XYZ file of C-alpha atoms in Angstrom:
685
model
C 89.289 79.931 70.620
C 85.575 80.752 70.668
C 84.553 77.567 68.866
C 86.482 75.539 71.441
C 84.618 77.354 74.231
C 81.306 76.832 72.450
C 81.921 73.102 72.150
C 83.028 72.887 75.789
C 79.900 74.750 76.871
C 77.635 72.353 74.993
C 79.458 69.393 76.497
C 79.030 70.912 79.952
C 75.317 71.418 79.238
C 74.932 67.767 78.222
C 76.861 66.582 81.296
C 74.606 68.645 83.534
C 71.527 66.970 82.070
C 73.038 63.518 82.559
C 74.235 64.077 86.135
C 71.312 66.079 87.498
C 68.664 63.854 85.912
C 70.331 60.727 87.300
C 70.610 62.334 90.745
C 66.948 63.408 90.662
C 65.782 59.913 89.704
C 67.881 58.303 92.432
C 66.772 60.776 95.096
C 63.112 60.428 94.142
C 62.949 56.657 94.549
C 60.650 55.531 97.358
C 62.541 54.706 100.594
C 62.641 50.984 101.390
C 64.281 48.941 104.110
C 67.808 47.887 103.074
C 70.842 46.437 104.734
C 73.267 48.915 106.264
C 75.885 48.164 103.602
C 73.488 48.610 100.677
C 72.000 51.708 102.252
C 75.421 53.330 102.604
C 76.289 52.401 99.012
C 73.108 54.105 97.793
C 73.836 57.162 99.892
C 77.443 57.408 98.703
C 76.339 57.079 95.079
C 73.786 59.868 95.401
C 76.218 62.074 97.310
C 78.823 61.538 94.580
C 76.285 62.424 91.883
C 75.379 65.657 93.646
C 79.051 66.500 94.139
C 79.810 65.869 90.480
C 76.721 67.910 89.612
C 78.142 70.871 91.513
C 81.395 70.536 89.575
C 79.704 70.452 86.174
C 77.622 73.488 87.171
C 80.901 75.282 87.877
C 82.167 74.026 84.521
C 79.160 75.572 82.762
C 79.592 78.849 84.651
C 83.259 78.901 83.635
C 82.605 78.297 79.937
C 79.879 80.952 79.869
C 82.170 83.432 81.637
C 84.944 82.837 79.122
C 82.503 83.173 76.228
C 81.304 86.464 77.693
C 84.874 87.727 77.808
C 85.065 87.181 74.051
C 81.884 89.232 73.548
C 78.863 89.860 75.737
C 76.509 88.808 72.927
C 78.068 85.339 72.978
C 76.974 84.717 76.580
C 73.934 86.914 77.180
C 71.365 84.170 76.505
C 73.105 81.776 78.854
C 73.452 84.409 81.577
C 69.791 85.384 81.281
C 68.263 81.912 80.971
C 70.477 78.836 81.249
C 72.635 79.727 84.255
C 69.854 80.933 86.607
C 67.741 77.882 85.772
C 70.659 75.679 86.801
C 72.586 77.640 89.426
C 69.617 78.472 91.695
C 68.582 74.802 92.131
C 72.254 73.902 92.610
C 72.522 76.456 95.418
C 69.341 75.042 96.964
C 70.813 71.544 96.743
C 73.946 72.775 98.475
C 71.822 73.928 101.414
C 68.970 71.423 101.434
C 70.264 68.214 99.852
C 73.911 67.795 100.780
C 73.500 67.907 104.605
C 70.847 65.160 104.518
C 72.941 63.007 102.212
C 75.971 63.377 104.466
C 73.841 62.267 107.426
C 72.551 59.292 105.431
C 76.108 58.270 104.540
C 77.247 58.499 108.149
C 74.219 56.709 109.641
C 72.613 54.590 106.930
C 69.118 53.629 108.036
C 65.535 53.879 106.887
C 65.102 56.938 109.088
C 67.986 58.868 107.527
C 66.895 57.709 104.074
C 63.406 59.119 104.662
C 65.004 62.364 105.847
C 66.840 62.525 102.504
C 63.464 61.983 100.824
C 62.156 65.319 102.132
C 61.159 67.941 99.533
C 64.001 70.203 100.683
C 66.402 67.453 99.579
C 64.692 66.084 96.471
C 63.054 69.079 94.777
C 66.350 70.991 94.231
C 67.649 67.978 92.306
C 64.466 67.663 90.263
C 64.440 71.382 89.496
C 68.159 71.234 88.724
C 67.468 68.474 86.198
C 64.855 70.681 84.529
C 67.231 73.658 84.608
C 69.963 71.547 83.019
C 67.537 70.450 80.314
C 66.605 74.096 79.683
C 70.303 74.893 79.321
C 70.895 72.091 76.830
C 67.699 72.779 74.898
C 68.496 76.480 74.473
C 72.039 75.622 73.387
C 71.120 73.010 70.781
C 67.462 73.071 69.778
C 65.941 76.513 70.422
C 68.753 79.036 70.601
C 67.715 82.344 72.158
C 68.917 85.796 71.158
C 68.197 89.344 72.344
C 65.737 90.699 73.261
C 65.550 88.116 76.039
C 63.193 89.604 78.636
C 60.078 87.837 77.355
C 61.626 84.376 76.843
C 63.538 84.610 80.134
C 60.410 85.489 82.124
C 58.443 82.708 80.447
C 61.107 80.055 81.040
C 61.852 81.063 84.625
C 58.134 81.213 85.421
C 57.774 77.688 84.064
C 60.718 76.495 86.177
C 59.250 78.109 89.311
C 55.856 76.540 88.577
C 57.518 73.153 88.113
C 59.370 73.563 91.408
C 56.132 74.435 93.196
C 54.308 71.414 91.773
C 57.274 69.179 92.513
C 57.347 70.493 96.098
C 53.652 69.763 96.539
C 53.933 66.229 95.141
C 57.140 65.419 96.985
C 55.698 66.665 100.271
C 52.802 64.230 99.940
C 55.153 61.374 99.060
C 57.474 62.229 101.938
C 54.638 62.345 104.469
C 53.349 59.034 103.152
C 56.801 57.482 103.423
C 57.109 58.655 107.025
C 53.759 57.165 108.025
C 53.866 53.858 106.155
C 57.262 52.702 104.898
C 56.913 49.948 102.310
C 59.083 47.341 100.763
C 60.316 47.555 97.223
C 57.856 46.371 94.571
C 58.414 42.966 92.995
C 60.456 42.680 89.828
C 57.453 41.943 87.539
C 55.648 45.002 88.863
C 58.701 47.169 88.308
C 59.087 45.786 84.785
C 55.440 46.498 84.000
C 55.817 50.069 85.231
C 58.934 50.527 83.109
C 57.197 49.214 79.982
C 54.235 51.513 80.590
C 56.513 54.511 81.080
C 58.554 53.751 77.955
C 55.376 53.260 75.925
C 53.921 56.556 77.119
C 57.148 58.398 76.333
C 57.353 56.771 72.888
C 53.771 57.690 72.006
C 54.167 61.259 73.237
C 57.543 61.588 71.508
C 56.240 60.277 68.189
C 53.281 62.644 68.285
C 55.542 65.576 69.143
C 57.994 64.740 66.346
C 55.231 64.408 63.757
C 53.669 67.688 64.855
C 57.035 69.483 64.770
C 57.815 68.142 61.298
C 54.429 69.154 59.917
C 54.474 72.636 61.451
C 57.964 73.339 60.068
C 56.919 72.978 56.416
C 57.441 76.138 54.404
C 54.455 77.513 52.473
C 54.214 76.469 48.840
C 53.739 80.134 47.930
C 54.528 83.286 49.863
C 55.282 86.942 49.280
C 58.650 88.421 50.162
C 57.166 91.914 50.379
C 56.440 93.285 53.876
C 53.017 92.258 55.118
C 52.286 95.468 57.026
C 50.527 98.497 55.655
C 53.724 100.505 55.337
C 54.623 98.579 52.245
C 51.177 98.533 50.751
C 50.881 94.777 50.244
C 51.474 92.938 46.975
C 49.672 92.977 43.658
C 48.612 90.394 41.149
C 50.379 92.128 38.289
C 53.399 94.287 37.618
C 51.978 97.792 37.982
C 54.569 100.477 38.479
C 52.543 102.153 41.194
C 49.495 101.417 43.267
C 47.036 103.184 45.464
C 48.548 104.798 48.507
C 51.727 105.889 46.772
C 53.406 102.486 46.706
C 55.930 101.501 44.056
C 56.363 98.043 42.588
C 59.841 96.617 42.112
C 58.909 96.250 38.437
C 59.178 100.037 38.099
C 62.707 100.136 39.543
C 64.500 99.208 36.333
C 67.648 100.215 34.542
C 67.451 102.499 31.477
C 65.094 100.913 28.948
C 65.027 103.471 26.133
C 68.742 104.149 25.690
C 71.047 102.271 23.364
C 73.333 99.976 25.409
C 77.100 100.452 25.239
C 77.750 96.721 25.722
C 75.528 93.781 24.847
C 76.026 90.203 26.038
C 74.066 86.986 25.758
C 74.413 84.199 28.308
C 72.959 80.784 27.526
C 72.491 78.395 30.444
C 72.737 74.757 29.409
C 74.117 71.389 30.462
C 77.739 70.730 29.641
C 80.250 68.004 30.432
C 83.590 69.623 31.206
C 86.974 68.049 31.851
C 89.161 69.254 34.727
C 92.936 69.501 34.419
C 93.274 66.110 36.114
C 91.077 64.465 33.498
C 88.080 64.082 35.781
C 84.798 65.118 34.219
C 82.058 67.336 35.607
C 78.447 67.109 34.477
C 77.888 70.815 34.873
C 75.445 73.592 34.196
C 77.303 76.332 32.372
C 76.853 79.696 30.734
C 77.902 79.507 27.083
C 79.465 76.103 27.702
C 82.245 77.555 29.859
C 83.324 76.852 33.435
C 83.423 79.407 34.894
C 81.151 81.351 32.571
C 82.515 83.945 30.137
C 84.122 87.009 31.673
C 82.000 90.111 31.064
C 84.294 93.139 30.923
C 82.828 96.641 30.781
C 83.735 100.179 31.746
C 82.348 102.094 34.676
C 79.294 104.116 33.612
C 78.556 102.108 30.472
C 75.013 100.931 29.897
C 75.180 97.136 29.957
C 72.547 94.826 28.497
C 72.663 91.094 29.210
C 70.175 88.668 27.696
C 69.948 85.374 29.561
C 68.467 82.388 27.756
C 67.609 79.218 29.637
C 68.235 75.949 27.796
C 68.411 73.799 30.917
C 65.975 70.879 30.939
C 63.486 71.190 33.776
C 65.242 73.935 35.750
C 64.513 77.646 36.097
C 67.310 80.229 36.357
C 67.890 83.892 37.213
C 71.118 85.893 37.255
C 72.315 88.136 40.086
C 75.068 90.730 39.608
C 77.049 90.256 42.791
C 78.668 93.446 44.072
C 76.941 95.768 41.607
C 74.317 98.114 43.040
C 71.892 97.695 40.158
C 68.311 99.023 40.165
C 66.117 96.626 42.105
C 64.298 95.104 39.121
C 67.657 94.087 37.615
C 68.880 92.249 40.734
C 67.974 88.784 39.496
C 66.283 87.317 42.570
C 63.373 85.047 41.610
C 60.228 85.668 43.585
C 61.436 89.093 44.683
C 62.517 91.128 41.641
C 61.391 88.841 38.805
C 59.959 85.469 37.960
C 62.607 82.860 37.287
C 63.421 82.180 33.637
C 61.746 78.933 32.651
C 63.279 76.459 30.173
C 63.215 77.996 26.714
C 62.645 81.486 28.103
C 64.758 84.643 28.148
C 65.159 87.668 30.367
C 66.937 90.953 29.629
C 68.888 92.800 32.335
C 69.974 96.422 31.930
C 72.110 98.441 34.312
C 74.726 101.174 34.360
C 77.384 100.309 36.971
C 78.605 103.212 39.087
C 81.273 101.072 40.752
C 84.373 99.487 39.291
C 86.479 96.467 40.164
C 86.221 92.691 40.393
C 82.633 91.504 40.621
C 80.792 88.433 39.425
C 77.465 87.057 38.315
C 75.731 83.836 39.302
C 72.366 82.162 39.299
C 70.211 83.129 42.275
C 67.702 80.340 41.669
C 68.557 77.596 44.189
C 72.034 79.038 44.548
C 73.286 76.135 46.634
C 72.692 73.888 43.619
C 72.991 75.997 40.482
C 76.005 78.097 41.411
C 77.859 75.024 42.614
C 77.073 73.251 39.332
C 78.777 76.070 37.429
C 76.328 78.894 36.711
C 78.662 81.778 37.530
C 81.305 83.965 35.923
C 83.359 87.138 36.309
C 82.043 90.669 35.834
C 84.995 93.047 35.668
C 84.228 96.759 35.585
C 87.195 98.902 34.606
C 87.475 102.461 35.941
C 88.004 105.299 33.455
C 91.766 105.094 34.066
C 92.648 101.566 35.192
C 96.019 100.975 36.832
C 98.294 99.377 34.226
C 99.471 95.792 34.720
C 101.172 93.327 32.414
C 99.100 90.343 33.485
C 95.525 90.532 34.765
C 94.334 87.074 35.807
C 90.949 86.136 37.225
C 90.964 83.027 39.445
C 87.810 81.456 40.883
C 88.171 79.017 43.778
C 85.468 76.395 43.430
C 84.666 72.814 44.390
C 83.386 70.662 41.551
C 81.284 67.523 41.948
C 82.781 65.105 39.436
C 80.992 62.281 37.670
C 82.817 59.739 39.832
C 81.227 61.286 42.950
C 84.261 63.191 44.265
C 84.278 66.819 45.393
C 87.360 68.405 43.849
C 88.653 71.905 44.762
C 90.128 73.825 41.852
C 91.167 77.259 40.663
C 88.804 77.497 37.738
C 89.205 74.071 36.143
C 92.755 73.602 37.429
C 92.559 70.886 40.065
C 96.289 70.353 39.584
C 99.154 72.820 39.756
C 98.726 75.300 36.910
C 101.766 77.055 35.434
C 101.824 80.491 33.817
C 104.569 82.777 32.575
C 105.545 86.281 33.662
C 108.904 87.928 33.109
C 110.836 89.479 36.008
C 109.790 93.094 36.519
C 106.315 92.628 35.051
C 103.319 93.671 37.122
C 100.858 90.896 37.931
C 97.300 91.288 39.205
C 95.447 88.277 40.604
C 91.699 88.736 40.929
C 90.758 86.096 43.509
C 87.104 85.055 43.755
C 85.712 82.529 46.196
C 82.708 81.034 44.394
C 82.657 78.067 46.763
C 80.520 77.281 49.815
C 83.150 77.786 52.517
C 85.952 80.164 53.463
C 89.194 79.548 51.586
C 92.631 80.624 52.780
C 95.445 81.411 50.358
C 99.175 81.930 50.670
C 101.397 83.662 48.125
C 104.941 82.326 48.265
C 108.033 83.822 46.655
C 107.256 87.538 46.842
C 105.572 90.200 48.899
C 102.326 91.580 47.518
C 99.806 94.373 47.917
C 96.080 93.918 48.449
C 94.730 96.560 46.086
C 90.978 95.912 46.275
C 88.431 94.214 48.531
C 85.172 93.109 46.917
C 86.134 95.274 43.961
C 86.625 98.403 46.083
C 90.044 99.997 45.808
C 92.269 100.047 48.888
C 93.864 103.420 49.563
C 97.635 103.314 50.070
C 98.231 99.546 50.017
C 101.596 98.488 51.455
C 103.644 95.303 50.919
C 102.324 92.222 52.713
C 104.215 89.040 53.508
C 103.812 86.100 55.869
C 100.043 86.492 55.929
C 97.298 84.219 54.649
C 94.328 85.677 52.805
C 90.995 84.377 54.122
C 88.241 84.962 51.558
C 84.662 84.105 52.465
C 82.148 82.691 50.013
C 81.271 85.382 47.485
C 84.221 87.600 48.457
C 86.986 88.929 46.211
C 90.558 90.102 46.803
C 92.706 91.845 44.188
C 96.381 91.080 44.808
C 99.227 92.738 42.903
C 102.993 92.244 42.847
C 106.028 92.862 40.689
C 107.332 89.580 39.345
C 110.702 88.711 40.947
C 113.463 86.676 39.313
C 112.210 83.506 40.980
C 108.969 81.527 40.815
C 105.899 82.669 42.735
C 103.165 80.349 43.895
C 99.557 80.880 44.944
C 98.231 78.020 47.085
C 94.912 77.341 48.759
C 95.857 76.206 52.266
C 92.534 75.951 54.093
C 92.467 72.250 53.256
C 96.139 71.460 52.893
C 95.516 67.819 52.001
C 96.626 67.691 48.385
C 97.521 71.399 48.359
C 100.972 70.693 46.937
C 99.238 69.361 43.843
C 97.023 72.441 43.394
C 97.472 76.145 42.888
C 99.122 78.520 40.462
C 102.877 78.691 39.838
C 104.211 81.713 37.944
C 107.739 81.909 36.562
C 109.619 83.348 33.626
C 109.549 80.069 31.694
C 106.622 78.320 33.382
C 108.952 75.938 35.163
C 110.341 75.651 38.670
C 109.159 74.390 42.029
C 108.054 76.310 45.107
C 107.197 74.861 48.504
C 104.051 76.662 49.685
C 104.277 78.816 52.790
C 101.765 78.105 55.558
C 101.339 81.428 57.376
C 99.566 81.161 60.706
C 98.500 84.810 60.847
C 95.600 86.095 58.798
C 95.613 89.322 56.809
C 93.364 91.862 58.537
C 92.063 94.613 56.231
C 90.941 96.941 59.041
C 94.388 98.418 59.902
C 95.726 98.117 56.337
C 96.376 101.039 54.030
C 95.966 104.780 54.466
C 92.930 106.437 56.128
C 90.658 108.575 53.986
C 87.470 110.593 54.549
C 84.197 108.656 54.400
C 80.619 109.948 54.060
C 79.785 108.533 57.512
C 81.538 106.706 60.307
C 81.337 105.394 63.888
C 80.407 108.822 65.242
C 77.554 109.420 62.816
C 73.948 109.639 63.913
C 72.246 106.480 62.693
C 68.520 106.385 62.022
C 68.377 102.577 62.177
C 70.478 100.170 64.261
C 70.091 96.410 64.177
C 71.978 93.565 65.846
C 72.065 90.173 64.158
C 73.227 87.175 66.186
C 74.054 84.083 64.142
C 73.493 80.614 65.604
C 72.942 77.058 64.512
C 70.396 74.765 66.085
C 69.091 71.259 65.568
C 65.471 70.696 64.680
C 62.878 70.388 61.971
C 62.966 72.776 59.031
C 60.702 72.426 56.025
C 59.588 69.013 57.248
C 63.025 67.474 57.752
C 65.265 67.096 60.796
C 68.516 68.962 60.188
C 70.868 71.711 61.329
C 69.187 75.089 60.891
C 71.041 78.407 60.632
C 69.312 81.228 62.478
C 69.416 84.989 62.866
C 68.351 86.202 66.313
C 67.034 82.726 67.033
C 64.794 82.537 63.960
C 65.076 81.044 60.481
C 63.533 82.128 57.180
C 60.759 83.186 56.733
C 60.623 84.257 60.391
C 64.165 85.678 60.498
C 64.057 89.409 61.310
C 63.839 91.626 58.252
C 64.766 95.299 58.184
C 62.525 98.068 56.868
C 64.086 101.437 56.006
C 63.207 104.742 54.435
C 65.215 106.141 51.574
C 68.006 108.254 53.046
C 68.272 106.316 56.323
C 71.739 105.766 57.736
C 71.767 102.195 59.004
C 74.182 100.488 61.394
C 74.334 96.690 61.552
C 76.083 94.576 64.149
C 76.910 90.957 63.242
C 77.818 88.482 66.010
C 78.670 84.925 65.005
C 78.328 82.428 67.840
C 77.667 79.449 65.565
C 80.039 76.716 64.391
C 80.631 78.100 60.884
C 81.645 81.281 59.097
C 78.841 83.411 57.655
C 79.660 85.671 54.677
C 76.727 88.075 54.854
C 75.735 89.605 51.531
C 73.331 92.541 51.336
C 72.106 93.058 47.786
C 71.995 96.505 46.218
C 74.301 98.215 48.728
C 77.895 98.413 49.877
C 78.607 98.557 53.593
C 81.387 100.475 55.329
C 83.122 98.509 58.076
C 83.131 100.446 61.368
C 84.845 97.888 63.595
C 85.918 94.279 63.829
C 85.854 92.575 67.235
C 85.590 95.955 68.923
C 88.613 97.438 67.142
C 87.826 100.370 64.825
C 89.140 100.594 61.283
C 92.414 102.539 61.317
C 93.602 102.002 57.742
C 91.982 102.503 54.379
C 88.170 102.618 54.469
C 86.885 99.061 54.078
C 83.878 98.926 51.754
C 82.411 95.459 51.244
C 79.392 93.785 49.715
C 80.064 90.462 51.476
C 81.166 90.554 55.127
C 82.745 87.259 56.160
C 81.870 86.999 59.855
C 84.086 84.205 61.104
C 83.285 82.022 64.108
C 83.489 84.086 67.295
C 83.668 87.450 65.520
C 81.645 90.647 65.923
C 81.534 93.186 63.083
C 79.887 96.586 62.926
C 79.076 97.984 59.491
C 76.965 100.813 58.132
C 75.296 101.786 54.880
C 73.188 104.540 53.398
C 69.727 103.429 52.237
C 69.945 105.001 48.787
C 68.720 102.271 46.429
C 64.963 101.675 46.866
C 63.601 98.177 46.532
C 63.263 94.846 48.267
C 66.721 93.374 48.678
C 67.930 89.979 49.775
C 70.240 89.873 52.802
C 71.634 86.404 53.367
C 74.574 84.188 54.142
C 76.374 83.474 50.872
C 76.959 79.868 51.796
C 74.020 78.493 49.863
C 73.501 75.585 52.241
C 73.045 78.071 55.097
C 70.642 80.285 53.147
C 68.458 77.352 52.109
C 68.334 76.231 55.755
C 67.195 79.500 57.241
C 69.853 82.240 57.104
C 68.008 84.448 54.674
C 66.267 87.792 55.230
C 65.514 90.869 53.224
C 65.843 94.630 53.422
C 62.665 96.454 52.431
C 62.154 100.112 51.661
C 58.881 101.581 52.866
C 56.125 101.644 50.256
C 57.912 99.286 47.872
C 55.979 96.171 46.886
C 56.575 93.106 44.751
C 54.078 91.188 42.610
C 56.220 88.057 42.737
C 56.050 85.079 45.066
C 58.454 82.364 46.162
C 57.927 78.729 47.067
C 57.669 75.286 45.541
C 54.400 76.044 43.763
C 55.705 79.218 42.106
C 58.866 77.988 40.393
C 60.769 80.755 42.200
C 63.417 79.615 44.691
C 65.357 82.664 45.864
C 67.743 80.864 48.188
């Protein structure tokens, strides 16, 4: 619903620019002697334009009102800036322009035309055109977000100044027209004026575009550590502490002197892999596997992973998604380490306190490397795991094949995969979305229980049926059921084209056919399960509160014209970061008024969901590491700042992160010696 309103609002904004600009140009033309018939035709045309302009203003007011009913944050920028800039001139036109146009229509003459040339008639249309342009610009090119007082005052002051200048100029033109009416200029003169105007606009436009492109270039090298004195700046080396009591991320490591309980080695290299359909993928893989090898450990074990890079000409780094590791082990190049260069190695050590379904992936140019295959499962078993007969990990991913196609698959199964389970056996499906968009799944043939979200156990899960599971990029759902005496089918239904040929079919003998269900209603975790005490909640006293409004806008970013994804109207590196002290209780509000879902992933912490779209959590506590904020949604979450460091906070759709939706959470007095940018070899996005 919200996306439909958003599109309608942008269309209304564009219509306002078209109608009001045309009306302003027509009204501002110098009065000349015309025949009565041609004069009336001109008057009727202008009157119709103004009338249509009033209607499209009402259309914009309506769309903004409906957006505000969804959530105030979705409309606040338009109410503060776009609507006043448009509605006030429209009201002035209703009083000053329409009566003169009606008179001109009724008595078409040079006298009534000159009366309609008065500043009281023309300036409202000119100011309305500017107001309409402001509304379109702030909807498409420079999206505004709270706090709005400064931008609103600046924009409205500029509009008032424009109106005053327009009034002054139009008054002089009107007085001149009254004293010495003139005939229309000859066609060659008009053509020469048009060519001059077009040339001037082209020159100014080209200069503006070149300046915008150049100024949008990202630095070749920059620090991700806070620039203010609270964080103590950055250092040239990896000292564990510096003057002023600061701590470097290099000191925030996992245990280095203890003997690890589990050791793994992951080798990143090129590999050509064949999908179930026979199509081949020229991939980057860990240990030659797609997905990479499953790392299975127990909660509390000391884990050591050595990563060796054998990729030609590409750096790598590995992030442990969903595991609150010490900061130095987080695997973010340019923030917690330097990327691993070809031929190099890096050793990660951590002792996971959490359990459940997690995963690892490259955090060097995630939008490229993860999508090419550098990811795998990290399953952390609790001390007493719930027994099941079948425990299957399934990663939803889109592979770019050598023939140029993008092929969705569960693992490497881009065709219907069949597995066996006897009636009465317990089946656990660990669903991971390692793709770059939200995927929706249906499970046909049995009811099921959602037993974990992002690896966090759900308390008191109950049977679910006739619901689709929407999993955002980076998210995980654990689904369990008792195998019935009939086949069961898991199907990805977000893109149903070809869905009957994909998915997982489970039966006693691996045979059978199941027509996939297409549930219209989505599973909502917030009322699901049984309530339980939490260390904090909606009524807690928060020491930090931050609102993040997600938008998309069109413009230059890093030297190229493209769609940019913004937080509070700004893109990386200007997107608003958050600085906390250890022990802070932090509340975050996410509002998505863009055209795409945003699965927000805060490294090093789990967040507790407080509410979704204004409705509090009434079921099992919902702990997440990746919050999939769908289009038109508002989420409130909270976390305890208990893991010092500098942590990435970004949309887990890599294409969004690389185009601006990337921030970081910094603890006071924590610094980093590392830098990001093209010149450094570290690309954290």
